[in-house]
mmCIF file of C-alpha atoms in Angstrom:
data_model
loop_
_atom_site.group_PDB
_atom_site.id
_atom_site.type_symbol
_atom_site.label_atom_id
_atom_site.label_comp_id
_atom_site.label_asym_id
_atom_site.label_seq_id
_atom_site.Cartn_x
_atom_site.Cartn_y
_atom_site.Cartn_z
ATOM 1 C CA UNK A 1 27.434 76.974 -72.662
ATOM 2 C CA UNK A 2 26.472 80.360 -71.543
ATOM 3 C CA UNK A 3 25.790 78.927 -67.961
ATOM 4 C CA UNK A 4 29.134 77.140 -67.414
ATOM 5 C CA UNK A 5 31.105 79.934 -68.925
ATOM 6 C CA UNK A 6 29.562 82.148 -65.903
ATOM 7 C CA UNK A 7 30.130 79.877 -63.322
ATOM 8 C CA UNK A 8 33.597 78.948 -64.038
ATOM 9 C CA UNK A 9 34.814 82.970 -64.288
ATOM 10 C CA UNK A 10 34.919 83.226 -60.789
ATOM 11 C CA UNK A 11 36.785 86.387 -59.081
ATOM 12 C CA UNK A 12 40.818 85.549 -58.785
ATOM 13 C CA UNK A 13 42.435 86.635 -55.244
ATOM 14 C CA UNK A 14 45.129 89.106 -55.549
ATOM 15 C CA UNK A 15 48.077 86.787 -55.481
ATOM 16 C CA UNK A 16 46.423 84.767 -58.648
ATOM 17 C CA UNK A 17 45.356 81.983 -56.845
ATOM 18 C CA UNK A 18 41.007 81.182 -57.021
ATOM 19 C CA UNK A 19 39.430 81.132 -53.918
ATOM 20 C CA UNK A 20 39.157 77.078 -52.679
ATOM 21 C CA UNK A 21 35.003 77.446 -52.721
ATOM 22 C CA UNK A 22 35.145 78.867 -56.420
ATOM 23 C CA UNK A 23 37.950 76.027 -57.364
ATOM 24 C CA UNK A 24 35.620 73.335 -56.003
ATOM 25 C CA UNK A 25 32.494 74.866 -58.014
ATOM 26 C CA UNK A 26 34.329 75.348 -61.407
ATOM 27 C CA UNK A 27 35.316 71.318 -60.890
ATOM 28 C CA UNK A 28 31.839 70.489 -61.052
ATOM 29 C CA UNK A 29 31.312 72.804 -63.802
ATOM 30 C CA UNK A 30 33.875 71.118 -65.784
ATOM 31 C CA UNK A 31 32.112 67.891 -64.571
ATOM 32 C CA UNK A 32 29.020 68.678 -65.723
ATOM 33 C CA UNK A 33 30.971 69.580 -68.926
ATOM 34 C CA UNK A 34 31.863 66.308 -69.729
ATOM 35 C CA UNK A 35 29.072 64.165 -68.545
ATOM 36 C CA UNK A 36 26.680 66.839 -70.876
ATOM 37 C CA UNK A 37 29.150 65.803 -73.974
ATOM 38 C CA UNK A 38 27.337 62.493 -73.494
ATOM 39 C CA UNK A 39 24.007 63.633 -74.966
ATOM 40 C CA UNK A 40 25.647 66.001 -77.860
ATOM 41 C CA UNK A 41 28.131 62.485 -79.105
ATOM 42 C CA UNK A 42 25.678 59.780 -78.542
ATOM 43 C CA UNK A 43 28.804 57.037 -79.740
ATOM 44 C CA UNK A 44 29.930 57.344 -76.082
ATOM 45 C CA UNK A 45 27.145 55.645 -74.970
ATOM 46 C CA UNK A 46 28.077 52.559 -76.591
ATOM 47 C CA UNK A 47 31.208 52.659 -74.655
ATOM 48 C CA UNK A 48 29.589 53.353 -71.347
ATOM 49 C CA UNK A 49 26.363 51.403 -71.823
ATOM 50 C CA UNK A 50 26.324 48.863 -75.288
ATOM 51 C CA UNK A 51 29.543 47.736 -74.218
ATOM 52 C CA UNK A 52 29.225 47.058 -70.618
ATOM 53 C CA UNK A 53 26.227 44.528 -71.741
ATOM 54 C CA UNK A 54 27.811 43.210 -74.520
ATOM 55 C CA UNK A 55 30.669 41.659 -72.007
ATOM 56 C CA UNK A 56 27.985 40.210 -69.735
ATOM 57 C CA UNK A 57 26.210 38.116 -72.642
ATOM 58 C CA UNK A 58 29.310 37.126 -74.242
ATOM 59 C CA UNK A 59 31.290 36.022 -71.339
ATOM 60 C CA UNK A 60 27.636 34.538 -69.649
ATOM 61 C CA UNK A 61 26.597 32.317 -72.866
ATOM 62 C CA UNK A 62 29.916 32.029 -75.070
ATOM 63 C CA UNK A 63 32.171 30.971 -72.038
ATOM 64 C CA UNK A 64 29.673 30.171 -69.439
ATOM 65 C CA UNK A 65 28.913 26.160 -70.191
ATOM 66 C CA UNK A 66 32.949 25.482 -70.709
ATOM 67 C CA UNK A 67 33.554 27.093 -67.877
ATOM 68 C CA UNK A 68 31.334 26.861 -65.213
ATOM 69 C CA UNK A 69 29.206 23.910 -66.845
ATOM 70 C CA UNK A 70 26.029 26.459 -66.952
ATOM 71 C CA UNK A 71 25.645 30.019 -68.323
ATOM 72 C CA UNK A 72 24.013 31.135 -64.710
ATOM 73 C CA UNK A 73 26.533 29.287 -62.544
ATOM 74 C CA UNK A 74 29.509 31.021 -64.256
ATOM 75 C CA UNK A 75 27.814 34.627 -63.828
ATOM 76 C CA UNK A 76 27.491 34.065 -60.403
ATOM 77 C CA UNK A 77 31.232 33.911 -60.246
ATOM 78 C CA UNK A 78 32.343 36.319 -63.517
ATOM 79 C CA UNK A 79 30.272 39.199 -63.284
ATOM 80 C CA UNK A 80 31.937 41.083 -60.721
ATOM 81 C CA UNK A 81 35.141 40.517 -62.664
ATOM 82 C CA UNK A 82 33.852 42.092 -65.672
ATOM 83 C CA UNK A 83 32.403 44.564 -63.962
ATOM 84 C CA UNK A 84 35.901 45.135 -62.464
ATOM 85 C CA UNK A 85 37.647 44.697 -66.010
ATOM 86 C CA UNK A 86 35.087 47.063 -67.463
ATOM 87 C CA UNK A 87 35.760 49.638 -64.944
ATOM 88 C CA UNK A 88 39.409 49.526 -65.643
ATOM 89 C CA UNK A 89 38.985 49.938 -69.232
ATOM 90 C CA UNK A 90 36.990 52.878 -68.515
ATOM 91 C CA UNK A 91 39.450 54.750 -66.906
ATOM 92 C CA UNK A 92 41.443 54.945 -70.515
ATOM 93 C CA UNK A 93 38.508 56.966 -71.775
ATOM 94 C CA UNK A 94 39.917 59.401 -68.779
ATOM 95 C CA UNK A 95 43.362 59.424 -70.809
ATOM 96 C CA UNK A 96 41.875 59.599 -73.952
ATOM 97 C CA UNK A 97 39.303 62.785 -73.225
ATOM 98 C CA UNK A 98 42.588 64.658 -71.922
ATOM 99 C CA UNK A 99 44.301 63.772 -74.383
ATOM 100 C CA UNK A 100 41.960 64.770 -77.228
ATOM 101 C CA UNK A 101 41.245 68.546 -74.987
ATOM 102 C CA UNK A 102 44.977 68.640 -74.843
ATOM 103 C CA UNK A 103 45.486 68.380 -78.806
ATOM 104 C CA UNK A 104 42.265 70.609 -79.865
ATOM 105 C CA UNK A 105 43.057 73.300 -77.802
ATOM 106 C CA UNK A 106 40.587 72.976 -75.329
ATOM 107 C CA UNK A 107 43.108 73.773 -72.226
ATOM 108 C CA UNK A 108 44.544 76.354 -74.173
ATOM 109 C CA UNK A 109 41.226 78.338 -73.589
ATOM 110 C CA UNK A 110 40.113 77.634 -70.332
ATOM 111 C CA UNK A 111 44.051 78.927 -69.584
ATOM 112 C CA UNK A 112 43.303 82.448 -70.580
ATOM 113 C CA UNK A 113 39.830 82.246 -68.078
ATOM 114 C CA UNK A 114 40.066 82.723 -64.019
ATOM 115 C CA UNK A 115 39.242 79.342 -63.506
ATOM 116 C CA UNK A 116 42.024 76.786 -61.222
ATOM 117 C CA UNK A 117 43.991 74.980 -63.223
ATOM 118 C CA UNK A 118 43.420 71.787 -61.408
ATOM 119 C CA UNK A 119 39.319 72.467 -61.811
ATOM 120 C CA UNK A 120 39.429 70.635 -65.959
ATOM 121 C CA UNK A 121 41.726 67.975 -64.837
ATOM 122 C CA UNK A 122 39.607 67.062 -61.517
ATOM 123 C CA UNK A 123 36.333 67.741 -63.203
ATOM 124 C CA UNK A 124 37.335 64.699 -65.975
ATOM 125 C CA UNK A 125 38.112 62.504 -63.429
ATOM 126 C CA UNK A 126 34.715 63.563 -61.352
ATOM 127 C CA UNK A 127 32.622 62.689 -64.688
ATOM 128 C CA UNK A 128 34.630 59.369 -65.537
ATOM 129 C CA UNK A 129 33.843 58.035 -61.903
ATOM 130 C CA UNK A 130 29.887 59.391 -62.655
ATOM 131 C CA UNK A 131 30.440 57.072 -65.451
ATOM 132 C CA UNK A 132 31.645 54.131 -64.025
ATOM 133 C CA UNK A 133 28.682 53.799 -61.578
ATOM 134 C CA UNK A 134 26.428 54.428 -64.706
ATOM 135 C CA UNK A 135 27.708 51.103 -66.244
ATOM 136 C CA UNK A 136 28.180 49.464 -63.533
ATOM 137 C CA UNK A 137 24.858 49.888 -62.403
ATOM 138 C CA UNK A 138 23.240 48.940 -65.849
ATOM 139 C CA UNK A 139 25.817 45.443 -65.052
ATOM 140 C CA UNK A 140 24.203 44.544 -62.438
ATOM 141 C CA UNK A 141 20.591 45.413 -63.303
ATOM 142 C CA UNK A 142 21.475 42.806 -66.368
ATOM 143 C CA UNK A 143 23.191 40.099 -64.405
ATOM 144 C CA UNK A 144 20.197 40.612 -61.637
ATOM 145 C CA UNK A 145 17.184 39.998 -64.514
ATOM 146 C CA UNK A 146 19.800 36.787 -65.487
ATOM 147 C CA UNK A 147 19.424 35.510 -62.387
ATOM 148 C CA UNK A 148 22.388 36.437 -60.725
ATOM 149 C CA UNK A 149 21.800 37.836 -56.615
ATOM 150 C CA UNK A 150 23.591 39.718 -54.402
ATOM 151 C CA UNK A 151 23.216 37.208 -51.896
ATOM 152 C CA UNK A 152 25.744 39.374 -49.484
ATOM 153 C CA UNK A 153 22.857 42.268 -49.292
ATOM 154 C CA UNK A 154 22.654 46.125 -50.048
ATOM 155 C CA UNK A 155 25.460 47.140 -47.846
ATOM 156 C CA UNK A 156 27.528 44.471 -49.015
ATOM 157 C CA UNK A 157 26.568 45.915 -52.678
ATOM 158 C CA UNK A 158 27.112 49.178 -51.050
ATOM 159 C CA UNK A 159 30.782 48.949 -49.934
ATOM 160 C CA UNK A 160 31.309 46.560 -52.649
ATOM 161 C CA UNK A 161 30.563 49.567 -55.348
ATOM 162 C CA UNK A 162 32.432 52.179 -53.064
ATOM 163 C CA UNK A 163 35.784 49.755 -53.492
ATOM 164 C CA UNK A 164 35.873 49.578 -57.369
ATOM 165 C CA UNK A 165 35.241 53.164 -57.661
ATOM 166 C CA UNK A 166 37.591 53.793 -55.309
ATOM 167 C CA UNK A 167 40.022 51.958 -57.015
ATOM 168 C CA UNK A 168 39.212 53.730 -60.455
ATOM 169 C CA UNK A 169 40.376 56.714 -59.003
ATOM 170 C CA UNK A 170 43.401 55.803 -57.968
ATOM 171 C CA UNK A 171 43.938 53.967 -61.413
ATOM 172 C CA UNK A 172 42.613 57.226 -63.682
ATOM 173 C CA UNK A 173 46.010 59.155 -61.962
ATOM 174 C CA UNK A 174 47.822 56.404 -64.274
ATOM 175 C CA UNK A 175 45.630 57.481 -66.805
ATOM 176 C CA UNK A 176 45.963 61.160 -66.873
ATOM 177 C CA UNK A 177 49.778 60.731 -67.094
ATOM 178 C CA UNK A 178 49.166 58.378 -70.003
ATOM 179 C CA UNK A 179 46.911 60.797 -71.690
ATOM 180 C CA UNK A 180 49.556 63.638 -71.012
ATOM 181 C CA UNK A 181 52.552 61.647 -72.520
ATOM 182 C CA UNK A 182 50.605 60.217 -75.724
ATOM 183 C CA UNK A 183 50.819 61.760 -78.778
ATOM 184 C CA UNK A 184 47.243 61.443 -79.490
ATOM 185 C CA UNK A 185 44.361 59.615 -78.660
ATOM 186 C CA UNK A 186 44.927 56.037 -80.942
ATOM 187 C CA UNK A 187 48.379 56.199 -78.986
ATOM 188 C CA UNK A 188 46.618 55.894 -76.011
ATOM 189 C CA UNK A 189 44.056 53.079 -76.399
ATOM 190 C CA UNK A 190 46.887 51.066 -78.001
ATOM 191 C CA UNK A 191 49.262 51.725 -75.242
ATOM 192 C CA UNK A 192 46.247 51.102 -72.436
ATOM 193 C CA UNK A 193 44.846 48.042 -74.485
ATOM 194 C CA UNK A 194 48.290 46.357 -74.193
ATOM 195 C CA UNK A 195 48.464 46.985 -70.019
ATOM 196 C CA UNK A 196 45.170 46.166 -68.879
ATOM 197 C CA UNK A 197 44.172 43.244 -71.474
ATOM 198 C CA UNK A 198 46.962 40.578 -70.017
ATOM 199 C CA UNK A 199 46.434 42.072 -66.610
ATOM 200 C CA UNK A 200 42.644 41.314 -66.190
ATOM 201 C CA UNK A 201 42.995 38.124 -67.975
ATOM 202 C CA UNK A 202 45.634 36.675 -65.843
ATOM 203 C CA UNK A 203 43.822 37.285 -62.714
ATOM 204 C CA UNK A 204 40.626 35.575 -60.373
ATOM 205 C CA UNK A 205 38.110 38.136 -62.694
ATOM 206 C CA UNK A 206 37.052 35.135 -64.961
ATOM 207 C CA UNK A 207 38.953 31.667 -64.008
ATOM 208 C CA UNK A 208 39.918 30.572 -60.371
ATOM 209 C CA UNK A 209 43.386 30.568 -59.617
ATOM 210 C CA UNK A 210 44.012 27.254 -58.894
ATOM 211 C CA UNK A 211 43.441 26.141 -62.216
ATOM 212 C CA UNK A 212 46.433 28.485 -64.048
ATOM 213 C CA UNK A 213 49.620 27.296 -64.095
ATOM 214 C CA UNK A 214 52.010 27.442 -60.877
ATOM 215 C CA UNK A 215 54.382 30.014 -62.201
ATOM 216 C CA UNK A 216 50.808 32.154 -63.749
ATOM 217 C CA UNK A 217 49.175 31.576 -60.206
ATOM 218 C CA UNK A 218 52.632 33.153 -58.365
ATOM 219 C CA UNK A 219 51.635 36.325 -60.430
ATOM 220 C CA UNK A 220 47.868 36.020 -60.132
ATOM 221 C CA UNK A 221 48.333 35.796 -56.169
ATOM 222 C CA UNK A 222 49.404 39.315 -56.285
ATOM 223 C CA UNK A 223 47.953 41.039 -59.174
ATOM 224 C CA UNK A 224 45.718 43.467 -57.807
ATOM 225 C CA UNK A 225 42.870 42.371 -60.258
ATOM 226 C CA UNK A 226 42.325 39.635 -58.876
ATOM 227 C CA UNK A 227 42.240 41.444 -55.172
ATOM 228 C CA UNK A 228 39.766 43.819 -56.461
ATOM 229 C CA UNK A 229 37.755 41.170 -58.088
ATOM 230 C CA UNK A 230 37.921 38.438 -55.168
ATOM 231 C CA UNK A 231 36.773 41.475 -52.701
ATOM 232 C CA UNK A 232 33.971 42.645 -55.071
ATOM 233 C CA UNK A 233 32.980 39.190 -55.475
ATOM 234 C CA UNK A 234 32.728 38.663 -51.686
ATOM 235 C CA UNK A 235 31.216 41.371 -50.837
ATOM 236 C CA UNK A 236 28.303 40.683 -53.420
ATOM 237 C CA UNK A 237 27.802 37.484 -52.340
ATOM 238 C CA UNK A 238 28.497 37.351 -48.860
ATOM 239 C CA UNK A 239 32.039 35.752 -48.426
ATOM 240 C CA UNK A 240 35.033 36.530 -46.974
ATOM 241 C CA UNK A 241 36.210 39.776 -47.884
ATOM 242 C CA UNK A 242 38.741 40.791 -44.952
ATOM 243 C CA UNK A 243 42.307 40.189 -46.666
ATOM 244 C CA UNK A 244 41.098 40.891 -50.281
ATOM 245 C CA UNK A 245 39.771 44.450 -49.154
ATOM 246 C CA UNK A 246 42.584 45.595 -47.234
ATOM 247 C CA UNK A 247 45.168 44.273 -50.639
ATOM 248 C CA UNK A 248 42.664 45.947 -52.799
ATOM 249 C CA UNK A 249 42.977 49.383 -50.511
ATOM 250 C CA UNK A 250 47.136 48.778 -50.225
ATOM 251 C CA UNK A 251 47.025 48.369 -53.953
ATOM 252 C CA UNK A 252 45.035 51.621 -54.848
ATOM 253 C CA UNK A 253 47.162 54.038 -51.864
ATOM 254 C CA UNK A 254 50.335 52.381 -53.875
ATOM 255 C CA UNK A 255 48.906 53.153 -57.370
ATOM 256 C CA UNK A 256 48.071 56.718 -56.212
ATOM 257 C CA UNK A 257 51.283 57.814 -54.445
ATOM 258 C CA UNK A 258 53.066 56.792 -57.649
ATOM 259 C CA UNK A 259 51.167 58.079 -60.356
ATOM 260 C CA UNK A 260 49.778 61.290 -58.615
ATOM 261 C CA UNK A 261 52.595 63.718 -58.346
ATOM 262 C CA UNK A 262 53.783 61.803 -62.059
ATOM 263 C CA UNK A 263 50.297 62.883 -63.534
ATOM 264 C CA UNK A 264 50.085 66.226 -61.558
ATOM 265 C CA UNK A 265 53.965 66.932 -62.805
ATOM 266 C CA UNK A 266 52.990 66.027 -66.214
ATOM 267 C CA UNK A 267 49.701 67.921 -66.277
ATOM 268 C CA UNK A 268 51.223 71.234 -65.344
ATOM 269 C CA UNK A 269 54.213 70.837 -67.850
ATOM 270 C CA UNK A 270 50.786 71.109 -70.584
ATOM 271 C CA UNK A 271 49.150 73.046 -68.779
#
């Protein structure tokens, strides 16, 4: 503790503002902050790694013979969509940590330190997206030793991984401005649950289009789950990836220039 505190009391320029280099450093301190929590509350890693593997066993062997008439031909086509449903759920935990620093204090003391205000805020996000590889990582190491390949090779894993995290980040701007807004943390999972739930579910993550209903399909054409998890899926497996990609980009710019200066607005109204 001794360590960050140093590091994060960096030398404030005469108008009040930190220096950009010292800004950038106290981010990863604040980082590092969070992703240390890990070790000292040991229940978060059944969110980032119990949980992650319970969704590829249930949805491999509970769903996997209805729906794909074999538990490894359905995780060939499911696990990037829970991989890309887990990853969305993740970014509440983004909410959920702000929201919990907000209502203990915690920004209340870093406010009376030299350190940018934007460093806690960016630092979260830094550690959630740490995070997200983590599980998604431990995903695919499962779904490999189940017998599922990534037929589309290691770049296509590569730029496959980039995209989803990519599109976290864009996504945990929603999240901050949920975490500002809710009164506490149970307010948050509730209100998060109730978004993301009916949006993964009614997109290409788990069930191919074609087979929803023609008014569900109209929706699931554009949801930007099922972009995210038709490119992911593509890219791990070698098909065409072209149109979902560039949606999948389109949605995340669009999810970022609405929610950023919202969550940045909100932030510094705490803050």
């Amino acid at each position: 503790m001794t360590a960050a505190t140093t590091t994060i009391t960096a030398p404030v320029s005469a108008s009040g503002r930190v220096p950009p280099l010292a800004a950038l450093r106290q981010t990863f301190t604040m980082a590092w902050r969070s992703l240390v929590a890990v070790k000292h509350n040991p229940l978060e890693l059944v969110d980032y790694s119990i949980t992650p593997i319970m969704f590829v066993f249930l949805f491999t062997y509970v769903l996997g013979g209805q729906m794909a008439g074999s538990p490894e031909a359905y995780l060939k086509y499911a696990l990037p969509g829970i991989i890309v449903q887990n990853t969305l759920f993740m970014t509440m935990y983004t909410a959920m940590a702000l929201n919990t620093d907000l209502t203990k204090g915690v920004f209340d003391r870093l406010r009376s330190l030299p350190v940018a205000r934007s460093a806690p805020l960016i630092g979260r996000i830094t550690a959630d997206l740490a995070k997200h590889v983590w599980a998604m990582l431990l995903m695919i190491g499962l779904g490999l030793a189940l017998g599922f390949r990534i037929t589309g090779g290691f770049g296509g894993f590569l730029l496959g991984a980039l995209l989803v995290v990519v599109f976290a980040a864009a996504v945990s701007w929603s999240a901050v401005l949920i975490g500002m807004l809710a009164g506490d943390a149970e307010k948050v999972q509730a209100f998060a649950f109730t978004i993301i739930f009916p949006i993964t579910f009614t997109s290409s993550a788990f069930v191919v289009v074609d087979t929803m209903p023609g008014w569900l399909q109209a929706w699931s054409d554009i949801n930007p789950v099922t972009h995210l998890s038709d490119a992911f899926r593509g890219l791990l497996l070698g098909g065409a990836v072209a149109e979902p990609v560039m949606w999948s980009l389109v949605w995340a710019a669009g999810i970022a220039v609405v929610f950023y200066p919202l969550a940045m607005r909100a932030y510094r109204a705490k803050v």
